[in-house]
CSV table of C-alpha atoms in Angstrom, one decimal:
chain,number,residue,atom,x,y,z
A,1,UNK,CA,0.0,0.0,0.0
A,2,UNK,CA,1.5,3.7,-1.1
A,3,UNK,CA,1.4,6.2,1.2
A,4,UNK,CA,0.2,9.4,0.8
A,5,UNK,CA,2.6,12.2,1.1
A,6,UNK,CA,2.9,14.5,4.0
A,7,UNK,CA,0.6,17.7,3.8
A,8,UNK,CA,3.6,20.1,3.6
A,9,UNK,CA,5.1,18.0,0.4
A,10,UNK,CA,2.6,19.7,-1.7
A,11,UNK,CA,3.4,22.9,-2.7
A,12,UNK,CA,6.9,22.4,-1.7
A,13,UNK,CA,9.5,22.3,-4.4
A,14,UNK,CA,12.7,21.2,-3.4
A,15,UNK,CA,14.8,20.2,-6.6
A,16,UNK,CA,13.4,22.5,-9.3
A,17,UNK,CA,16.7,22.0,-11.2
A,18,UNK,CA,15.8,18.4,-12.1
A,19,UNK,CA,13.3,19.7,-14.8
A,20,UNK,CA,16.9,21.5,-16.2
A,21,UNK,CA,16.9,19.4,-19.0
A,22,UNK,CA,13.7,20.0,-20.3
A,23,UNK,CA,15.1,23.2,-21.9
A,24,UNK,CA,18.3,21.7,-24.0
A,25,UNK,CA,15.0,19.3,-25.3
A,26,UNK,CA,12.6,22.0,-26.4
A,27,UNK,CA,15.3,23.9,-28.0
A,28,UNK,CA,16.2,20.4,-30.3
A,29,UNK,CA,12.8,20.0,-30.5
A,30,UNK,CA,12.6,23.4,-32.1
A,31,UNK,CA,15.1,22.9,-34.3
A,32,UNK,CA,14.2,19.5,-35.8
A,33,UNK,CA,10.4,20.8,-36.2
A,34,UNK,CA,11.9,23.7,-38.1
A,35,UNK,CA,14.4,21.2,-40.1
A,36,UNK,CA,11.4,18.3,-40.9
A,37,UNK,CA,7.7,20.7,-41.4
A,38,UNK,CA,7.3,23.3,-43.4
A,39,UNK,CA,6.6,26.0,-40.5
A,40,UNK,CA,8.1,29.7,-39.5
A,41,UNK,CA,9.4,30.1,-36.1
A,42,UNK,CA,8.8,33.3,-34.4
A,43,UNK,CA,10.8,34.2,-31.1
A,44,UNK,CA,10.1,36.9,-28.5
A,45,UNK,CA,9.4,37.8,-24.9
A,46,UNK,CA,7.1,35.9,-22.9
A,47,UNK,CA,4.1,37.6,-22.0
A,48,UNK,CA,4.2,39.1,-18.1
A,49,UNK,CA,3.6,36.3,-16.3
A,50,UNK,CA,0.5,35.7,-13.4
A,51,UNK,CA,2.7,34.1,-10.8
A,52,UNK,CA,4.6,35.4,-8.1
A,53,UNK,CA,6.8,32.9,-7.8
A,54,UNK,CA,7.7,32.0,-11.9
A,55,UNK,CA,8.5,34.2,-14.3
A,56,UNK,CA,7.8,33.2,-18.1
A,57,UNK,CA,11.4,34.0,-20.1
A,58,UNK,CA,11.0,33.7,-23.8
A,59,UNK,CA,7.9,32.6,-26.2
A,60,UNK,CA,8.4,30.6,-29.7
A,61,UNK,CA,5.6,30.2,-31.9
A,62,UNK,CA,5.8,27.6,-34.5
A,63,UNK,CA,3.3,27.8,-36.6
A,64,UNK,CA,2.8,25.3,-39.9
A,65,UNK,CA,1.8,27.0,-43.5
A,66,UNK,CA,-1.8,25.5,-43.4
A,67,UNK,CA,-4.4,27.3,-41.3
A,68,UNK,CA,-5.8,23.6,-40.8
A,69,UNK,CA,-2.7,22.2,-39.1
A,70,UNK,CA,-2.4,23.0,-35.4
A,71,UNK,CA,0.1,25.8,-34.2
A,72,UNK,CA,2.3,25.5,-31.2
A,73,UNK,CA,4.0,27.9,-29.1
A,74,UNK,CA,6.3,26.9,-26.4
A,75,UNK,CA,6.7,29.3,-23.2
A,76,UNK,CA,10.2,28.9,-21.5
A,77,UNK,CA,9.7,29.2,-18.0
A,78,UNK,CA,12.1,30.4,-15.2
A,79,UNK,CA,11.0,27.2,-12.7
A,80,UNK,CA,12.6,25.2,-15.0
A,81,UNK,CA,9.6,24.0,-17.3
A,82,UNK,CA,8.0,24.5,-20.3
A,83,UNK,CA,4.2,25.8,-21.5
A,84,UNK,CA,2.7,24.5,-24.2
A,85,UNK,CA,-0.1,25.9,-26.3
A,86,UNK,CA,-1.2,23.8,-29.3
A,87,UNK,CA,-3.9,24.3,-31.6
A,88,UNK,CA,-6.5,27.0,-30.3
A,89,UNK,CA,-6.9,25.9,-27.2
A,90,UNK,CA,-4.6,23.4,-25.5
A,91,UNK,CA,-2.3,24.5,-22.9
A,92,UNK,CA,-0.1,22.2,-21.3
A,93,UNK,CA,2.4,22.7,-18.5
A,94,UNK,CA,5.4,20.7,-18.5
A,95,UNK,CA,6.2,19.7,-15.5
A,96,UNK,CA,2.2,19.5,-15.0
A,97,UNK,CA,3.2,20.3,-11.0
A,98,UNK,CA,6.4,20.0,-10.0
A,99,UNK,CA,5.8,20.0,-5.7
A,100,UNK,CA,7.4,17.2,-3.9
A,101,UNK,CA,4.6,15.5,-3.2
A,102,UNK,CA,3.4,15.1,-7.2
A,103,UNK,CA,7.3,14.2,-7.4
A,104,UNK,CA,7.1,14.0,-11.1
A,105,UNK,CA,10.7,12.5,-12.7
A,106,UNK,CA,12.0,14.7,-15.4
A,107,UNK,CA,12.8,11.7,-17.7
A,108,UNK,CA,8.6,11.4,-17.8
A,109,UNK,CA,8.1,15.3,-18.8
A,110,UNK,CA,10.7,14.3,-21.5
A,111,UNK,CA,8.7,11.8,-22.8
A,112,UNK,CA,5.0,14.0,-22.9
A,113,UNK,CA,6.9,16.9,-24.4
A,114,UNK,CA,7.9,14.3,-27.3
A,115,UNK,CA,4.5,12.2,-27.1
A,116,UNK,CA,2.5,15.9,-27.6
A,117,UNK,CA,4.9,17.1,-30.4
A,118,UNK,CA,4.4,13.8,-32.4
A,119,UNK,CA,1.1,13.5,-31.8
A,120,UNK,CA,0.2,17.6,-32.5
A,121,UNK,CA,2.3,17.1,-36.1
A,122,UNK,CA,0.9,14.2,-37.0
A,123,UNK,CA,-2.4,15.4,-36.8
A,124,UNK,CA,-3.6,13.8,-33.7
A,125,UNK,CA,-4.8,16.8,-31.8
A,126,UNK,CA,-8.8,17.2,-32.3
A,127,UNK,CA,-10.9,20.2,-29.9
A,128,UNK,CA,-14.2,21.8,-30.3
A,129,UNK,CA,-16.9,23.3,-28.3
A,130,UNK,CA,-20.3,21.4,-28.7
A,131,UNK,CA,-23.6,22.0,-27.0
A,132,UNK,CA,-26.1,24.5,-27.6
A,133,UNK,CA,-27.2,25.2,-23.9
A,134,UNK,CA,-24.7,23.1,-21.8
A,135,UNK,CA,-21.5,24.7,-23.5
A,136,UNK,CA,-18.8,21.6,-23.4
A,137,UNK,CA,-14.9,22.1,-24.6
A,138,UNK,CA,-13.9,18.7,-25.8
A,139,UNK,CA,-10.2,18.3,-26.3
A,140,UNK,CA,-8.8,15.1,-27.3
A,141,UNK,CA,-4.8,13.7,-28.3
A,142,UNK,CA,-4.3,10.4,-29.9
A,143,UNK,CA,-0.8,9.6,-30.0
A,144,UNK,CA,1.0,6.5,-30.5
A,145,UNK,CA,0.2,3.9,-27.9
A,146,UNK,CA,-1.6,6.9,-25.5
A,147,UNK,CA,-4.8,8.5,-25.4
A,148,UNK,CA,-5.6,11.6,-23.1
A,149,UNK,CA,-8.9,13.1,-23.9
A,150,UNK,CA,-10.9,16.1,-21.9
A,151,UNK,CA,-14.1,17.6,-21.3
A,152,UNK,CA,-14.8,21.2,-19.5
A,153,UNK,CA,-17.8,23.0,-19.0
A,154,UNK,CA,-17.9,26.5,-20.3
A,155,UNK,CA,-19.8,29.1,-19.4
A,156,UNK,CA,-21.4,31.2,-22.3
A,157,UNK,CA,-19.0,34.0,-22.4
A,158,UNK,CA,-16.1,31.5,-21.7
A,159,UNK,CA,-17.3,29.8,-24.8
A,160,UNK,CA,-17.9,33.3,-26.5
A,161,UNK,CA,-14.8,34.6,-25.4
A,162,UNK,CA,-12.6,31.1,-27.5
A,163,UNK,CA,-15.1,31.3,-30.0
A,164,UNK,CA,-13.9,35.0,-31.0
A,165,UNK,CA,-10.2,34.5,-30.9
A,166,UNK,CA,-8.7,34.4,-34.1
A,167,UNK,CA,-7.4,31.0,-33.7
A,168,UNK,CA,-10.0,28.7,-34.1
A,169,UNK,CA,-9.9,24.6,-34.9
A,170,UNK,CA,-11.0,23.4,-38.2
A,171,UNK,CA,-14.7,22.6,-38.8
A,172,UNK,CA,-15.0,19.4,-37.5
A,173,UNK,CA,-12.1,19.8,-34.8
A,174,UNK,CA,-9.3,17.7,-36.1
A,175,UNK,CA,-6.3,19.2,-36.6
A,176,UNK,CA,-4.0,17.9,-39.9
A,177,UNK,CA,-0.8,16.8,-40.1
A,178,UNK,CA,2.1,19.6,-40.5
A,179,UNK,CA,3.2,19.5,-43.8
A,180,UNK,CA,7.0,17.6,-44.6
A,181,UNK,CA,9.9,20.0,-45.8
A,182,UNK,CA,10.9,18.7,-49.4
């Protein structure tokens, strides 16, 4: 039987520096989306960030030549760890937590930072809002060998508020497969 971990593990982060590696990754992973798709990359400042206690460090947007393949933009963050944003609405954090008590190993955030990226290029990434009166976002990624699928209830100006970005999913919510580099 596993033991839960002490109430003062969570929220506690002792070894931030373990998710180090993550960055070396995402900058590879960068480079060999920008060598294999047909994509721009785009690199600035991070938006100000909402936390007190992490400050976001530089944004890349890689975004494919088809409006029908799903964009991503990766947010370098100071913890060390990594924000995802793919398609219009996704947004992962990598580590998802990071406290002592989630004790997440780094060599698993490597892994869902490659499983996403495969699964977003190969077209694997499908969200949409359905419902007419009980609003519903629907997000769901089918990689290889791994599923993770989602459902949130919106309120209407939640919903309003995605449905007016610029951004939006294709018709029928699946995202296409970046397009190769000849």
């Amino acid at each position: 039987m596993v033991e839960d971990p002490p109430a003062e593990a969570y929220g506690r982060v002792t070894n931030p520096e373990r998710f180090a590696p993550l960055i070396p990754a995402a900058e590879d992973l960068i480079a060999d989306l920008e060598r294999r798709f047909e994509v721009s990359v785009t690199r600035g400042p991070a938006p100000r960030s909402k936390s007190r206690t992490v400050e976001l460090v530089e944004l890349v947007e890689i975004t494919p030549i088809r409006v029908d393949q799903a964009p991503l933009a990766i947010t370098f963050t100071s913890f060390p760890g990594l924000y995802l944003d793919a398609g219009a609405w996704a947004h992962i954090a990598l580590p998802a937590c990071g406290c002592d008590a989630c004790d997440e190993a780094a060599e698993d955030v490597l892994r869902e930072l490659a499983e996403y990226s495969e699964a977003l290029t190969a077209g694997q990434l499908s969200e949409r809002i359905t419902g007419r009166f009980r609003l519903i976002l629907e997000h769901s990624w089918d990689g290889e060998g791994w599923v993770r699928s989602g459902r949130t209830r919106l309120s209407a100006a939640r919903a309003a508020e995605l449905r007016a970005r610029p951004l939006q999913p294709p018709t029928d919510g699946r995202w296409r497969p970046w397009s190769l580099r000849s």
